[in-house]
mmCIF file with all atom_site columns, C-alpha atoms in Angstrom:
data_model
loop_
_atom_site.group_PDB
_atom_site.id
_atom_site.type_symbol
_atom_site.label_atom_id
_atom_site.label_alt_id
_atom_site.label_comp_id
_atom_site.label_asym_id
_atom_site.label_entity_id
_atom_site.label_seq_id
_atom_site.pdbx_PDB_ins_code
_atom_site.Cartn_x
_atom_site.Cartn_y
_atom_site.Cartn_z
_atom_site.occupancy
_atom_site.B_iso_or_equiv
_atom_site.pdbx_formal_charge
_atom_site.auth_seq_id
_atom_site.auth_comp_id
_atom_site.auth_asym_id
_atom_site.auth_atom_id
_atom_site.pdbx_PDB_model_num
ATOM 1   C CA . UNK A 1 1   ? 0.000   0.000  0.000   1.00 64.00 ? 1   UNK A CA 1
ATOM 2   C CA . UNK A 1 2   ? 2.736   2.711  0.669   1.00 75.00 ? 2   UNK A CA 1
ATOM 3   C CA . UNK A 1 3   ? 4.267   1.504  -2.127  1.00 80.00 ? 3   UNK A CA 1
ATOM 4   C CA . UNK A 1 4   ? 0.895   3.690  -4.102  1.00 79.00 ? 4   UNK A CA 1
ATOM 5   C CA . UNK A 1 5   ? 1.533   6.375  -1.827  1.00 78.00 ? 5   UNK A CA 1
ATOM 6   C CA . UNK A 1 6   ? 5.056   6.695  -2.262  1.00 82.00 ? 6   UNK A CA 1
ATOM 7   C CA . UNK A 1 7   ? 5.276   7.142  -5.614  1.00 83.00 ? 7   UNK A CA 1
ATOM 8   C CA . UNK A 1 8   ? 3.350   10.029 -6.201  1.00 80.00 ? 8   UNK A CA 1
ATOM 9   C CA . UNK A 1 9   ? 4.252   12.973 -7.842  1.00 81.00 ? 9   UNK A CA 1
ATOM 10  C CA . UNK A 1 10  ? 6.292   15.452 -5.547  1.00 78.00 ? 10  UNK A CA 1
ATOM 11  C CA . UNK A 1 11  ? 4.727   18.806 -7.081  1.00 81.00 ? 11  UNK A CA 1
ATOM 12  C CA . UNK A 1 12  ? 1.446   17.328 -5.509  1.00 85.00 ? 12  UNK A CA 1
ATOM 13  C CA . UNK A 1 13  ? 2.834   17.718 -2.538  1.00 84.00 ? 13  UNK A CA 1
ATOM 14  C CA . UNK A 1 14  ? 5.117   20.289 -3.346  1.00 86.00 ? 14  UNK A CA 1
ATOM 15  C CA . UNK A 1 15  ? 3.815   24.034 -1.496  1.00 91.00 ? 15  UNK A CA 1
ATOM 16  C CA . UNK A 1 16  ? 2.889   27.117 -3.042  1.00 93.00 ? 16  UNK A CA 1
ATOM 17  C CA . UNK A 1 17  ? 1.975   30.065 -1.311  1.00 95.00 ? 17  UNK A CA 1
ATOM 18  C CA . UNK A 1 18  ? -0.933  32.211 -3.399  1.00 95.00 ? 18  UNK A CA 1
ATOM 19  C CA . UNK A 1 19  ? -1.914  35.421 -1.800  1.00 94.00 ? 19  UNK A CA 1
ATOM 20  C CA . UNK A 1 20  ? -5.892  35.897 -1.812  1.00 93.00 ? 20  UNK A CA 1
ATOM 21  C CA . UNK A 1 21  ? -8.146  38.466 -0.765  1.00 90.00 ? 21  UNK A CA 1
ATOM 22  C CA . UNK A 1 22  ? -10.787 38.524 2.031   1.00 89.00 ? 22  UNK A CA 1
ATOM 23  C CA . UNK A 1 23  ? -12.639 41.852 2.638   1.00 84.00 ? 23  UNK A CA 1
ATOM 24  C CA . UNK A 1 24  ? -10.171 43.995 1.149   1.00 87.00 ? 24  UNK A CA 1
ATOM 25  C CA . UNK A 1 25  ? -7.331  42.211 3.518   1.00 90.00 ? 25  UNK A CA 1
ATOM 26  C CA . UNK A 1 26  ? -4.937  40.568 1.620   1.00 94.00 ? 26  UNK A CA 1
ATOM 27  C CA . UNK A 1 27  ? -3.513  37.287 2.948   1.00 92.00 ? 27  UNK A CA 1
ATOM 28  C CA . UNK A 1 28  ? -1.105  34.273 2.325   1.00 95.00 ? 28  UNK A CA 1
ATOM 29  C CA . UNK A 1 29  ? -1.809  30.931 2.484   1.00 96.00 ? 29  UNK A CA 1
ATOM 30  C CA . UNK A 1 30  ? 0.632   28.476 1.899   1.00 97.00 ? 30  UNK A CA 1
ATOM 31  C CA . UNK A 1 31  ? -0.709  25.011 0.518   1.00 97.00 ? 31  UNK A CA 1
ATOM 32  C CA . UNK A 1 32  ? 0.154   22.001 -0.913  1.00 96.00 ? 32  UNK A CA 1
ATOM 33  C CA . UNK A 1 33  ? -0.573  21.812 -4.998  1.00 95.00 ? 33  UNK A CA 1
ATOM 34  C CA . UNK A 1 34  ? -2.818  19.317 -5.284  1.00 96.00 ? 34  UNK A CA 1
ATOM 35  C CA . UNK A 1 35  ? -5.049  20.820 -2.448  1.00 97.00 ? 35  UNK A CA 1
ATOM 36  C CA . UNK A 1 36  ? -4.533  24.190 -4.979  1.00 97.00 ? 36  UNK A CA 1
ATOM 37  C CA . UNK A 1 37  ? -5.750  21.788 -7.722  1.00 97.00 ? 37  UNK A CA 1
ATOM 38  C CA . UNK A 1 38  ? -9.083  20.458 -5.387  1.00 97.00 ? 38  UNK A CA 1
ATOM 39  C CA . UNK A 1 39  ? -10.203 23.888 -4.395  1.00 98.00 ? 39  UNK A CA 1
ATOM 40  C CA . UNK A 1 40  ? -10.220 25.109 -8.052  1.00 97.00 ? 40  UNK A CA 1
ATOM 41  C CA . UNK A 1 41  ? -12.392 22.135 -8.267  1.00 96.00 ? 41  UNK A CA 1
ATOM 42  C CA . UNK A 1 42  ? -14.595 22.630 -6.259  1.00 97.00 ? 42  UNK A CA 1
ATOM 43  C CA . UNK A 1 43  ? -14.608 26.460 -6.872  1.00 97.00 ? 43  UNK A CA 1
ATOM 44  C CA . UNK A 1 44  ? -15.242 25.421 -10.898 1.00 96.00 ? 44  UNK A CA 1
ATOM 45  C CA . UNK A 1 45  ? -18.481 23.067 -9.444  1.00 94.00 ? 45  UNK A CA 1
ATOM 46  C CA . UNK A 1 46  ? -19.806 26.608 -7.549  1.00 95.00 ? 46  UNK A CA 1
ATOM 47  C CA . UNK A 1 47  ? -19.340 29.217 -10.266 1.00 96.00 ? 47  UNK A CA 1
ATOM 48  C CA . UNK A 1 48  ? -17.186 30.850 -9.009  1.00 96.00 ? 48  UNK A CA 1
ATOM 49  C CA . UNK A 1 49  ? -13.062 31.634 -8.468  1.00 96.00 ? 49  UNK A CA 1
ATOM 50  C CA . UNK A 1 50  ? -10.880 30.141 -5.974  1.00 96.00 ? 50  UNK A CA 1
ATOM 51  C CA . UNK A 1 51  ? -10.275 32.954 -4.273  1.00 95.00 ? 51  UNK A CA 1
ATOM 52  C CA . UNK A 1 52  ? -14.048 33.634 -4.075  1.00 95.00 ? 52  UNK A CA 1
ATOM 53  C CA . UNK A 1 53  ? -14.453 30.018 -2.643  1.00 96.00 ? 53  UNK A CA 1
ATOM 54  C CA . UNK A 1 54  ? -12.002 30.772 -0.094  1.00 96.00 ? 54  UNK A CA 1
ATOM 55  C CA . UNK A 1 55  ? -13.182 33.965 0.992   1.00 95.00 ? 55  UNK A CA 1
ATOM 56  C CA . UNK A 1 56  ? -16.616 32.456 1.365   1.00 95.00 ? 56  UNK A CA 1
ATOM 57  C CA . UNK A 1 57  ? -15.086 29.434 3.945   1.00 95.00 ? 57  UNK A CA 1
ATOM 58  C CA . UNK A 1 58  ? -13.628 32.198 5.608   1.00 94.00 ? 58  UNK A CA 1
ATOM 59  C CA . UNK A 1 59  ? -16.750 34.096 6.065   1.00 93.00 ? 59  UNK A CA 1
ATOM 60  C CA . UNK A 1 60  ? -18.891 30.370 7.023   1.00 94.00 ? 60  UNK A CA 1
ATOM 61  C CA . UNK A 1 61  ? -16.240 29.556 9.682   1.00 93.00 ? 61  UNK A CA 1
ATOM 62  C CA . UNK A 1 62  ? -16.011 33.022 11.481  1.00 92.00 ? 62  UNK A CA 1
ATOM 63  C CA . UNK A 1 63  ? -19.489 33.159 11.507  1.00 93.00 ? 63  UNK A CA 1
ATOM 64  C CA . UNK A 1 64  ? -19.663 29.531 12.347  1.00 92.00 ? 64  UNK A CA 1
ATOM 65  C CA . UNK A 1 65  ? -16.866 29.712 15.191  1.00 92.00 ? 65  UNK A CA 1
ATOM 66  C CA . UNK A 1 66  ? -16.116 33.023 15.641  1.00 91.00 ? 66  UNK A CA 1
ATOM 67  C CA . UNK A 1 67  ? -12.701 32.799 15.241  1.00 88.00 ? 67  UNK A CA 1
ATOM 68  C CA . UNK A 1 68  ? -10.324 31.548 12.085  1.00 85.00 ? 68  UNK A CA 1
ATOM 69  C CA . UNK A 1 69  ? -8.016  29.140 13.831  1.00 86.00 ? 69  UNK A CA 1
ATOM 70  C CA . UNK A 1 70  ? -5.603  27.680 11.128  1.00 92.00 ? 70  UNK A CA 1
ATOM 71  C CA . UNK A 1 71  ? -7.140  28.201 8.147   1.00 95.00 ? 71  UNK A CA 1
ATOM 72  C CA . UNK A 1 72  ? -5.275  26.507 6.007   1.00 96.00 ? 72  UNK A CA 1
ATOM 73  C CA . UNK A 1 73  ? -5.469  23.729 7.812   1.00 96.00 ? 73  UNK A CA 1
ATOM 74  C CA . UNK A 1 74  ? -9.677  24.101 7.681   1.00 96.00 ? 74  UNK A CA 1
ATOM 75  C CA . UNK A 1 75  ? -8.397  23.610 4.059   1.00 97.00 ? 75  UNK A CA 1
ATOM 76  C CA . UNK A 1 76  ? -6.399  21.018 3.761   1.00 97.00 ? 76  UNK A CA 1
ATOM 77  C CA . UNK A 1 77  ? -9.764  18.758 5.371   1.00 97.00 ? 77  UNK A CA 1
ATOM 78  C CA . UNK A 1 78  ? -12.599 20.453 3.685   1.00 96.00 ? 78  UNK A CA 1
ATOM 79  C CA . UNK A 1 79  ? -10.606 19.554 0.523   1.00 97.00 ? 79  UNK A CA 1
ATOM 80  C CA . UNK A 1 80  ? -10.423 15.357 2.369   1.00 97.00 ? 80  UNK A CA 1
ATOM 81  C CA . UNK A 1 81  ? -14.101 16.020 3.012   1.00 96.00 ? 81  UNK A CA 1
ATOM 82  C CA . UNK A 1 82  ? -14.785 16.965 -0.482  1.00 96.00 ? 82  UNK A CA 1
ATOM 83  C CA . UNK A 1 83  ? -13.166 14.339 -2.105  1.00 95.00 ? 83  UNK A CA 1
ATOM 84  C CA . UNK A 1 84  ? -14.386 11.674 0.206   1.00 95.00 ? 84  UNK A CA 1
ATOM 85  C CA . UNK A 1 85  ? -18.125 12.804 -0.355  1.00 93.00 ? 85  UNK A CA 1
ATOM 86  C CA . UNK A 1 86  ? -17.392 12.672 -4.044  1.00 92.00 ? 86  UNK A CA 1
ATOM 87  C CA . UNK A 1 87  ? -15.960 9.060  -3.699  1.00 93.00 ? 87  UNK A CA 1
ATOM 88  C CA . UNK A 1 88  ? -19.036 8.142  -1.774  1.00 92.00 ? 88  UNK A CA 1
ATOM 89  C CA . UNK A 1 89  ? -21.548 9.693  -4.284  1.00 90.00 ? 89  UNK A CA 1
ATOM 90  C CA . UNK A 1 90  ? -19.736 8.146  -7.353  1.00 89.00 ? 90  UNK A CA 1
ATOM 91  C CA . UNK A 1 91  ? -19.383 4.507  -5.517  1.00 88.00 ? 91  UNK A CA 1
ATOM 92  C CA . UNK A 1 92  ? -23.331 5.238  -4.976  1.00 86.00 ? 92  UNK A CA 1
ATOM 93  C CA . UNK A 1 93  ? -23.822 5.807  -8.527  1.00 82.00 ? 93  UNK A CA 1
ATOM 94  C CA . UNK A 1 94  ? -21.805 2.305  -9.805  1.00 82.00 ? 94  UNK A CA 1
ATOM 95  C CA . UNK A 1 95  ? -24.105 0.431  -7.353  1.00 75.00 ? 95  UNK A CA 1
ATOM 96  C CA . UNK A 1 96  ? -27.248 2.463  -8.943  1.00 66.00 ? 96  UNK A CA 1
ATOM 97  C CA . UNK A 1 97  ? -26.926 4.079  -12.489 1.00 61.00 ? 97  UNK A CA 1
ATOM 98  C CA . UNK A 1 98  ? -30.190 6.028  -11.941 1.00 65.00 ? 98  UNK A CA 1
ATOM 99  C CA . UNK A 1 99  ? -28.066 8.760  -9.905  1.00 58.00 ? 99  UNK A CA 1
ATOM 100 C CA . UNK A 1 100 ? -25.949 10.849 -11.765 1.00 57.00 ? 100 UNK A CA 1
ATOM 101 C CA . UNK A 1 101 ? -23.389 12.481 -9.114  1.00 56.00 ? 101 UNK A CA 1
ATOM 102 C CA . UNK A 1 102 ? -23.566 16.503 -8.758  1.00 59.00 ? 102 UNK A CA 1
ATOM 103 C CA . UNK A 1 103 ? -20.915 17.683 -6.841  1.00 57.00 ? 103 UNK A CA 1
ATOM 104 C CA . UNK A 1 104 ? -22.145 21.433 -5.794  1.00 60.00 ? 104 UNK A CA 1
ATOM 105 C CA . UNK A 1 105 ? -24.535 19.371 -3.486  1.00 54.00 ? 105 UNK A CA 1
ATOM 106 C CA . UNK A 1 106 ? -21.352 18.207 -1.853  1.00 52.00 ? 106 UNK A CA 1
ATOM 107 C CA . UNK A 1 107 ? -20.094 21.753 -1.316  1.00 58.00 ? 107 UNK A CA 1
ATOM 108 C CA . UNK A 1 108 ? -23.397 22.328 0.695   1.00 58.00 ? 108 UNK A CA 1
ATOM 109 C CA . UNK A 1 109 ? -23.310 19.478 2.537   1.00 54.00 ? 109 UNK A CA 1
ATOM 110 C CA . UNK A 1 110 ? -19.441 19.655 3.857   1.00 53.00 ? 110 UNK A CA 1
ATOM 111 C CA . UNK A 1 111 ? -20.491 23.279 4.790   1.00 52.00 ? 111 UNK A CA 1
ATOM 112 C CA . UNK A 1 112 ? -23.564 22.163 7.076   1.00 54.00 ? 112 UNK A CA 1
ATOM 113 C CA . UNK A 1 113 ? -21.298 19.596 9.004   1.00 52.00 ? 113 UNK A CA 1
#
C-alpha cells in the first residue's frame, strides 16, 4: 500500500503560497498543490473563483466559530471532506446508475457539518 503512496508525484505535494483576498485584507496561504488543484475544483463546481471560494469558507467559519483558527489547515480537510463525499456519491452511482453524481450538493453538505 505505501508503495501507491510513495510514488506520487512530488509537485502534488510540493507548497505554493498564493496570496488571496478577504474583505479587502490581503492574505497568504501556503498550501500544498494538489489541495490548490481540489479547491479550483470545487470552486469550478460553484461558479465561481478560488479565491471567491475561499473567501466564502472564511466568512462560514467566522461566523460559524467566531474565530479563524488555522485556516489553512480548515483547508487542507474540507478539501479530504470533499473528495471523500465525491468518492461516496460516485461509488453510490456504480451500485445504482439512476443517480448521476452533482458535486455542488457536496459543497453544501461539507459546509452544514
Amino acid at each position: 500500500m505505501c508503495e501507491f503512496f510513495v510514488k506520487a508525484d512530488p509537485i502534488q505535494y510540493e507548497q505554493r503560497s498564493r496570496t488571496v483576498r478577504v474583505h479587502g485584507v490581503l492574505t497568504s496561504i501556503r498550501l500544498e498543490n494538489m489541495v490548490w488543484d481540489t479547491l479550483a475544483e470545487m470552486a469550478e463546481d460553484e461558479g465561481c473563483t478560488t479565491n471567491a471560494l475561499i473567501a466564502q469558507f472564511h466568512d462560514e467559519i467566522l461566523a460559524h466559530r467566531g474565530e479563524v483558527p488555522n485556516f489553512a489547515s480548515f483547508l487542507r480537510v474540507t478539501c479530504m471532506r470533499y473528495m471523500r463525499r465525491r468518492m461516496l456519491a460516485l461509488e453510490k452511482q456504480q451500485v445504482d446508475p439512476a443517480v448521476r453524481p452533482t458535486f455542488s450538493p457536496v459543497i453544501s453538505a461539507i459546509r452544514a457539518r
